Coordinates of C-alpha atoms in Angstrom, one line a residue:
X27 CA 7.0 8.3 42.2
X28 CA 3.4 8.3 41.1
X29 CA 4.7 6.9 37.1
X30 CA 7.0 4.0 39.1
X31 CA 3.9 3.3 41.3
X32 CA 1.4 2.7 38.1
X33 CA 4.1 0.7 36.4
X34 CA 4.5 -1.2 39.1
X35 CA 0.7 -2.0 39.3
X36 CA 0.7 -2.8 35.8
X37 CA 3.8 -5.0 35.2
X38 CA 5.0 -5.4 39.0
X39 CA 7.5 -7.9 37.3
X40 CA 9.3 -5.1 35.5
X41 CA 11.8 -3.4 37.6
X42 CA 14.3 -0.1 37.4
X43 CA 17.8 -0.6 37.4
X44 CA 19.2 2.8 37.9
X45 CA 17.8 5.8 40.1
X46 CA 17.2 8.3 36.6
X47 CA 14.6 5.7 35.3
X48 CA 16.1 5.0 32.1
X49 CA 16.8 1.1 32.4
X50 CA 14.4 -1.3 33.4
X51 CA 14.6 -5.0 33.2
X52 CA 12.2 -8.0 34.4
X53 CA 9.3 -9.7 33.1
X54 CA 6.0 -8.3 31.1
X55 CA 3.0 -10.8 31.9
X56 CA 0.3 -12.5 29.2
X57 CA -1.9 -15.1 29.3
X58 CA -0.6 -16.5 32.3
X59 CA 3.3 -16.5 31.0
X60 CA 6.3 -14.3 31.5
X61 CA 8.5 -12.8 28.9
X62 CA 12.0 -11.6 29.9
X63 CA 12.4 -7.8 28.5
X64 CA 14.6 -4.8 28.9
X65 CA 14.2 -1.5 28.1
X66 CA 16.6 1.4 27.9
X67 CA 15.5 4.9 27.7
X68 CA 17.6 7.8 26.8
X69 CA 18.7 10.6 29.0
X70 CA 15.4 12.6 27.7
X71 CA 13.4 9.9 28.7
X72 CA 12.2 9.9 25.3
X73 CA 10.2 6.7 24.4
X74 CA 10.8 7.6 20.2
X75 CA 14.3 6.6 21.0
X76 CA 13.7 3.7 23.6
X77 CA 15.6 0.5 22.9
X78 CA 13.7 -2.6 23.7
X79 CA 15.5 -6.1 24.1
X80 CA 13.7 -9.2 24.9
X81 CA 14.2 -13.5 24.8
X82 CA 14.0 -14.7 21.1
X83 CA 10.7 -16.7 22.2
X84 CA 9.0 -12.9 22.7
X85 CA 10.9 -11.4 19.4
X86 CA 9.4 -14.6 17.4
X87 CA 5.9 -13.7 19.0
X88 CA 6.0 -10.1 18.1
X89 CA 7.5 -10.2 15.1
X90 CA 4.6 -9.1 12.9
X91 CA 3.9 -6.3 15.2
X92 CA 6.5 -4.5 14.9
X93 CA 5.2 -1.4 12.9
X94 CA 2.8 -1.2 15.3
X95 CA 5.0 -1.3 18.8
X96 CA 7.5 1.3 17.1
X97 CA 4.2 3.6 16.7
X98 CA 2.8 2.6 19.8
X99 CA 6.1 4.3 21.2
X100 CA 6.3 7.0 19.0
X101 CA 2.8 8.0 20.4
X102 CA 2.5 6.4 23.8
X103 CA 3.2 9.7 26.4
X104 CA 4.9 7.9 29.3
X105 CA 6.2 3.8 29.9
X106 CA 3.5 2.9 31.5
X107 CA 1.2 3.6 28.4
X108 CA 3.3 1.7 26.3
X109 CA 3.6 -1.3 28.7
X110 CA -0.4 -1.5 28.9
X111 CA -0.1 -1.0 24.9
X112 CA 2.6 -4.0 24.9
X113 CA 0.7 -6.2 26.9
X114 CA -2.7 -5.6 24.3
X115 CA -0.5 -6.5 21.7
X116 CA 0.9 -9.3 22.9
X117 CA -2.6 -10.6 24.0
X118 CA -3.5 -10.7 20.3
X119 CA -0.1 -11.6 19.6
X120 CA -0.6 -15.2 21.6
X121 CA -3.9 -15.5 20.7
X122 CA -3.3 -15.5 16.9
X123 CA 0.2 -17.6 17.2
X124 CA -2.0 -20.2 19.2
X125 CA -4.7 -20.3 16.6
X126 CA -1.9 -21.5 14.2
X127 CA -1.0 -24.3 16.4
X128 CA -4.6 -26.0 17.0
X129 CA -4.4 -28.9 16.0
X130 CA -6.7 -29.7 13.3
X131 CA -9.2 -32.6 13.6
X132 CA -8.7 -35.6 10.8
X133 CA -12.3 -34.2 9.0
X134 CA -10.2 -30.5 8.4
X135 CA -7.5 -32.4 5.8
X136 CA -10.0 -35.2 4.3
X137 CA -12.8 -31.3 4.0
X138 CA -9.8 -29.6 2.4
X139 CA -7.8 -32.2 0.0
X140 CA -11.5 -33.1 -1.4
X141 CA -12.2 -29.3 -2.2
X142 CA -8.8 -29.5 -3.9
X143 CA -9.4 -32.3 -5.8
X144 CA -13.0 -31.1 -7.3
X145 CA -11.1 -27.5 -8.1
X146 CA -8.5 -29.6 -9.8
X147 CA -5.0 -29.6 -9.0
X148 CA -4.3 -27.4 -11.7
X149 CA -5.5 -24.5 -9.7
X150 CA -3.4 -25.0 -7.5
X151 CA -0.9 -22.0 -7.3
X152 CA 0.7 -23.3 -3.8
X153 CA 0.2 -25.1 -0.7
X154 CA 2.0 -24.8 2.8
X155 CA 3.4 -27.8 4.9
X156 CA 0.9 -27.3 7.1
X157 CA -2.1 -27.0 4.8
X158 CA -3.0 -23.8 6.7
X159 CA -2.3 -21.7 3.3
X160 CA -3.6 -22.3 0.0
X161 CA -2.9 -20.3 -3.4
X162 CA -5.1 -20.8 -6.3
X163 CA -4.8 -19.6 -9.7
X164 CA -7.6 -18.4 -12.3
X165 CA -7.9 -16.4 -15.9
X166 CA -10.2 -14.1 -16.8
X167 CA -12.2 -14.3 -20.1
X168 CA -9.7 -11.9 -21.7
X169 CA -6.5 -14.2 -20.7
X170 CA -5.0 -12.0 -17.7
X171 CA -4.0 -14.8 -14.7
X172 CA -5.2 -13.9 -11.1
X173 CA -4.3 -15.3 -7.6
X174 CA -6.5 -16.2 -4.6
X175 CA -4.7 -16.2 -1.4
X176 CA -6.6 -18.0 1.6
X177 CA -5.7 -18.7 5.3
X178 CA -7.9 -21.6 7.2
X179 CA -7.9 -21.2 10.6
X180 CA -8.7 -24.6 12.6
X181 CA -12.6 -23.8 12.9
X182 CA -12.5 -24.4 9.1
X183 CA -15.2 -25.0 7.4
X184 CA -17.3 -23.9 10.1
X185 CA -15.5 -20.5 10.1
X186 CA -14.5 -19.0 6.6
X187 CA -11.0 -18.6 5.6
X188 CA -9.5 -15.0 5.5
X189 CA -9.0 -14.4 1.5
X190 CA -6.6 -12.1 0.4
X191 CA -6.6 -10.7 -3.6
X192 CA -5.1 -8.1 -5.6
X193 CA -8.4 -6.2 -6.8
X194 CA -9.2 -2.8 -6.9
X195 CA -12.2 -3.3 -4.4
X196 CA -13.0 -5.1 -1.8
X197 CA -13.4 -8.8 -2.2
X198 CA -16.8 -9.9 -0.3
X199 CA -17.6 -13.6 -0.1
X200 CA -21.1 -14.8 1.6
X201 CA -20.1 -17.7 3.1
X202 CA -22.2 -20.7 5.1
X203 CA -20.8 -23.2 7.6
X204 CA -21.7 -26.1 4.5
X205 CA -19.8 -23.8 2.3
X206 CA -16.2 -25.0 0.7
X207 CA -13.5 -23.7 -1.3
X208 CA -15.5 -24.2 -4.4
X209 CA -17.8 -21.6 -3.5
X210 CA -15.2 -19.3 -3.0
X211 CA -13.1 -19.9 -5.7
X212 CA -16.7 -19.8 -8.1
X213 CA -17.4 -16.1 -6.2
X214 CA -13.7 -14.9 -7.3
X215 CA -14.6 -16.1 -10.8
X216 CA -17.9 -13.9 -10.5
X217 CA -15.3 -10.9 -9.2
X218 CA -12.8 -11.2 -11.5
X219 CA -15.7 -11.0 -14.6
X220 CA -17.5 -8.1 -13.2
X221 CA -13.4 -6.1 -12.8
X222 CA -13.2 -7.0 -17.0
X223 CA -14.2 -3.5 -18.1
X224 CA -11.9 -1.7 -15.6
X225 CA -8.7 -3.9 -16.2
X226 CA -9.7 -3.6 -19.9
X227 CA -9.2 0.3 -20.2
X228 CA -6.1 0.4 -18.0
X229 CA -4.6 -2.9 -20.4
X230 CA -5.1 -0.8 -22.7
X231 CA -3.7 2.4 -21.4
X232 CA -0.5 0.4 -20.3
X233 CA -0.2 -0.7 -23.8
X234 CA -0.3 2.2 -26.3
X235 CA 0.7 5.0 -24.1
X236 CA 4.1 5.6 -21.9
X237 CA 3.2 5.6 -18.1
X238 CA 5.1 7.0 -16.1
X239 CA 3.4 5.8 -12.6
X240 CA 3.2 3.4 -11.0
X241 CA 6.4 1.5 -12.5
X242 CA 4.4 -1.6 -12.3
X243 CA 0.9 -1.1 -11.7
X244 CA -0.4 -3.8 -10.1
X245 CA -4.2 -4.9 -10.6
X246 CA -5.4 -3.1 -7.4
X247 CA -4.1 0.1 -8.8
X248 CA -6.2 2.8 -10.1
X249 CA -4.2 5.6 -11.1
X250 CA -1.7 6.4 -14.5
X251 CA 0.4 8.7 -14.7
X252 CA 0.4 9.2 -18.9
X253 CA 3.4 10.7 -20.5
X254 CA 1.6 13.9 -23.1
X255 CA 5.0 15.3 -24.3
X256 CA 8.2 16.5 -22.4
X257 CA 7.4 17.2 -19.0
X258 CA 4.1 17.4 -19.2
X259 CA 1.7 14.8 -18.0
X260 CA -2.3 13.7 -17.0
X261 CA -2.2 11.6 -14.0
X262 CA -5.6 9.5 -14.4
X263 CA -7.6 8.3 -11.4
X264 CA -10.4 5.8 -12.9
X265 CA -13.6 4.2 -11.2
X266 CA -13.4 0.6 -11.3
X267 CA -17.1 0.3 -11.0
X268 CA -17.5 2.7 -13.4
X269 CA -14.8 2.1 -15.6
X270 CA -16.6 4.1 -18.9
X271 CA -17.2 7.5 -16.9
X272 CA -15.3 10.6 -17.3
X273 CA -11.9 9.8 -14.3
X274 CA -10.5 12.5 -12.4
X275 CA -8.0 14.0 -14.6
X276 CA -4.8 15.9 -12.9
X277 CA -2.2 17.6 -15.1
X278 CA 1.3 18.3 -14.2
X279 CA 3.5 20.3 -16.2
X280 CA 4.6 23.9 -17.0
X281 CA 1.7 26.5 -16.3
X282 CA 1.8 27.3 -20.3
X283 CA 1.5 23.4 -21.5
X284 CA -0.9 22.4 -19.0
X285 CA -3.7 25.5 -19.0
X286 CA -4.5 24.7 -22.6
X287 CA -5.3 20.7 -21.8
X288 CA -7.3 21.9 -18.9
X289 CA -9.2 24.4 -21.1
X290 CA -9.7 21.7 -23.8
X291 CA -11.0 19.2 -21.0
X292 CA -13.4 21.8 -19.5
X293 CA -15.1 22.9 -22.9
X294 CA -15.3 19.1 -24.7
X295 CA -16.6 17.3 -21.5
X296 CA -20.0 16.9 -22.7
X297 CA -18.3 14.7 -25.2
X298 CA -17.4 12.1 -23.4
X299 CA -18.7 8.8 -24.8
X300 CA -19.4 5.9 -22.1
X301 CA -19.4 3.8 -25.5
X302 CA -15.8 4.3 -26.7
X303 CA -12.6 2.9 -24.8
X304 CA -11.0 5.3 -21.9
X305 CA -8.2 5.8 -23.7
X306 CA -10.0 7.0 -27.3
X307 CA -11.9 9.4 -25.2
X308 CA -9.3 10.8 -23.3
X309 CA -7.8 11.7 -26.7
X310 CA -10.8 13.1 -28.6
X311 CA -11.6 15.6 -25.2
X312 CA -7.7 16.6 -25.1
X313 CA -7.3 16.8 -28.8
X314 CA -4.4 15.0 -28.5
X315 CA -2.3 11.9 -29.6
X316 CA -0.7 10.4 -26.7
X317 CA 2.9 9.7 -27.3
X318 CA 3.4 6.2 -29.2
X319 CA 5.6 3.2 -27.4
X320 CA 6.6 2.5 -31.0
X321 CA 7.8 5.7 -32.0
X322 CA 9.2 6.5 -28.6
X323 CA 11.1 5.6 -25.7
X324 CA 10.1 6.0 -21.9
X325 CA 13.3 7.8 -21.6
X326 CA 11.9 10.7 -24.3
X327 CA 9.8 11.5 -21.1
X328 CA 12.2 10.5 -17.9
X329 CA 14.1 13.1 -17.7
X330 CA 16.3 13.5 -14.3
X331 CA 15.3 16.4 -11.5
X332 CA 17.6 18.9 -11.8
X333 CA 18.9 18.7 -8.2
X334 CA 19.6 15.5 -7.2
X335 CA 19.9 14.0 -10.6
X336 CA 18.2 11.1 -10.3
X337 CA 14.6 10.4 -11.9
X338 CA 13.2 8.5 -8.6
X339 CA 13.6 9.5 -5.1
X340 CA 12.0 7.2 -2.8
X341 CA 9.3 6.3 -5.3
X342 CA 8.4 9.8 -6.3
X343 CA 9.5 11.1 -10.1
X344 CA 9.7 14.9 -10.6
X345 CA 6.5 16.4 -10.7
X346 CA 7.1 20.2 -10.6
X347 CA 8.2 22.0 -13.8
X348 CA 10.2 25.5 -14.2
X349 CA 6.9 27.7 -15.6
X350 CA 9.3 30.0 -17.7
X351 CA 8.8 28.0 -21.6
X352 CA 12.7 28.2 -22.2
X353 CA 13.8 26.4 -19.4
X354 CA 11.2 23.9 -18.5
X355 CA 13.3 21.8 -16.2
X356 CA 11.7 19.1 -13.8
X357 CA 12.0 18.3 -9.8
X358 CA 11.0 17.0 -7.1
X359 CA 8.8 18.0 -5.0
X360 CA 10.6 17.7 -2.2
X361 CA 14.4 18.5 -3.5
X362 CA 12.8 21.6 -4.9
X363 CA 11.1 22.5 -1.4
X364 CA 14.4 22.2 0.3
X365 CA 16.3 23.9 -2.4
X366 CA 14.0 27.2 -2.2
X367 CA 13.8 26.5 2.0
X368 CA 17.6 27.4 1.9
X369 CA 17.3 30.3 0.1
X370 CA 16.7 33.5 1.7
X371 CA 15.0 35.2 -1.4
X372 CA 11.8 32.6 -1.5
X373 CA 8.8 33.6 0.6
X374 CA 6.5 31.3 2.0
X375 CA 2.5 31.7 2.4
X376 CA 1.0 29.0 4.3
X377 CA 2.1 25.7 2.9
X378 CA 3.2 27.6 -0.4
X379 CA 7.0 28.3 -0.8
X380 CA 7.1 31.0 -3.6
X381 CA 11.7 31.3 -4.9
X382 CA 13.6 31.2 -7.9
X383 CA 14.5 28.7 -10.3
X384 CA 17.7 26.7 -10.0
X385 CA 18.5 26.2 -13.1
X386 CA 17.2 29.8 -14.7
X387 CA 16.5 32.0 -11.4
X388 CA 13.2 33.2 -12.5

């Protein structure tokens, strides 16, 4: 009685429609307006397996939100937590979907077309209808093409527009109400140049070496995953303000490949050379020569886990190795942690699972 009271204090529009509690049906209140909404709860009472229906004007409203209602009631403890959670979100929900619809004064189009025009039309990547969204297009001094993405709200130029890039870093602007696109666009350029190094030793990573992950890196990412022989990898983590230093280095393989490269990178790190590319550095320290795309295919190194046969499983490629040197055959983590889960000869030590080999037993 207490729960129906609070609901009823906090949506007194929303009403139960059986005596268990599990359907309720009515209206949920923002901004002065009423949405029509039903929700159906399961015998448990569960809200991880409630099913909401509303109008399609509410469904259009939240319809970015969704991620966060479904965590709102995987987390929420009771419906009357996740009604005063629904009613937050729909608050910003209206507010934002409102902010699209101001209508903007003649000066916002006449401000907007003229910063076009001085940027030049050919850096222009895209425009919406509504002039609300504008892409723009730039190269960097070694060639590679990079987008801008930026959202004027109506209080443009008095507010600056939210920009939206694919750097490794965060992109911060200073921006002044006399400000235009211009200056933006000119503190990209300034971005873009001072990411050159960075981009540089990954471009050149991505070119002369097999990686392995990410399939296709984009320019935010700062990881490689660099193919060494079969099996056996370095998965490279690299600063992109520091670009020249030592990265963190993490090898996966068989015990008996990968102890030697981790030897080798312990006793020649003081020979690192800030003045030498990534790459040639990462090969003097390891003693190695990566595996050449000329020579070799990516499919030298792909090879399939040996329980569900497939070389990607929801993103993932194998990544643990059979340590015995005549068997050597990849997995998954997580096929291999179900595999040995099922068996009742592995032994598990905290959040270690200890077993046999599938394909070998030892």
């Amino acid at each position: 009685m207490a729960g129906e009271r609070a609901l009823l204090r906090h949506c007194p529009l929303l009403l139960p429609q059986d005596r268990h509690g599990t359907a309720y049906e009515g209206f949920v209140t923002a901004q002065g307006r009423d949405f029509h909404i039903r929700i159906l709860l399961p015998a448990d009472l569960q809200l991880k397996n409630a099913r909401i229906e509303c109008s399609w004007h509410l469904k259009k409203i939240l319809h970015g939100y969704r991620h966060i209602l479904k965590q709102r009631l995987h987390s929420c403890p009771d419906l009357v937590s996740f009604m005063v959670e629904l009613k937050t979100v729909l608050e910003i929900a209206l507010k934002n979907t409102q902010d699209l619809h101001i209508p903007r004064p003649p000066e916002y189009y006449s401000c907007l077309v003229r910063d076009l025009e001085i940027l030049g039309w050919n850096r222009v990547a895209y425009v919406d209808t509504g002039l609300t969204t504008v892409k723009l297009k730039a190269e960097d001094s070694c060639g590679r093409q990079h987008l801008i993405t930026l959202k004027l709200n109506a209080k443009y130029p008095t507010e600056p527009p939210g920009c939206f890039v694919d750097f490794p870093v965060p992109f911060a602007f200073s921006w002044m109400p006399q400000n235009s696109l211009i200056d933006i666009y000119n503190q990209f350029l300034a971005a873009l140049e001072s990411l050159k190094e960075f981009w540089d030793a990954l471009d050149e990573i991505d070119g002369k070496t097999w990686v392995l992950e990410p399939e296709n890196p984009t320019r935010s990412a700062t990881t490689r995953r660099i193919a060494i022989g079969n099996n056996v990898s370095v998965n490279v983590e690299v600063d992109p303000r520091h670009p020249n230093m030592l990265p963190e280095c993490y090898f996966l393989g068989a015990d008996h490949e990968v102890n030697p490269l981790r030897t080798k990178l312990n006793n020649n790190m003081h020979l690192w050379d800030p003045e030498i590319s990534l790459l040639q550095n990462l090969r003097e320290l390891l003693e190695i020569d990566f595996p050449s795309r000329v020579v070799l295919e990516k499919s030298d190194f792909a090879k399939d886990c040996g329980i569900c046969y497939a070389y990607r499983l929801d993103g993932s490629v194998p990544n643990q190795v059979c340590d015995d040197p005549r068997c050597g055959q990849p997995f998954h983590q997580a096929c291999l942690y179900e595999w040995l889960q099922s068996l009742p000869t592995s032994r598990q030590s905290f959040n270690v699972i200890f077993g046999e080999c599938p394909y070998c037993n030892k």
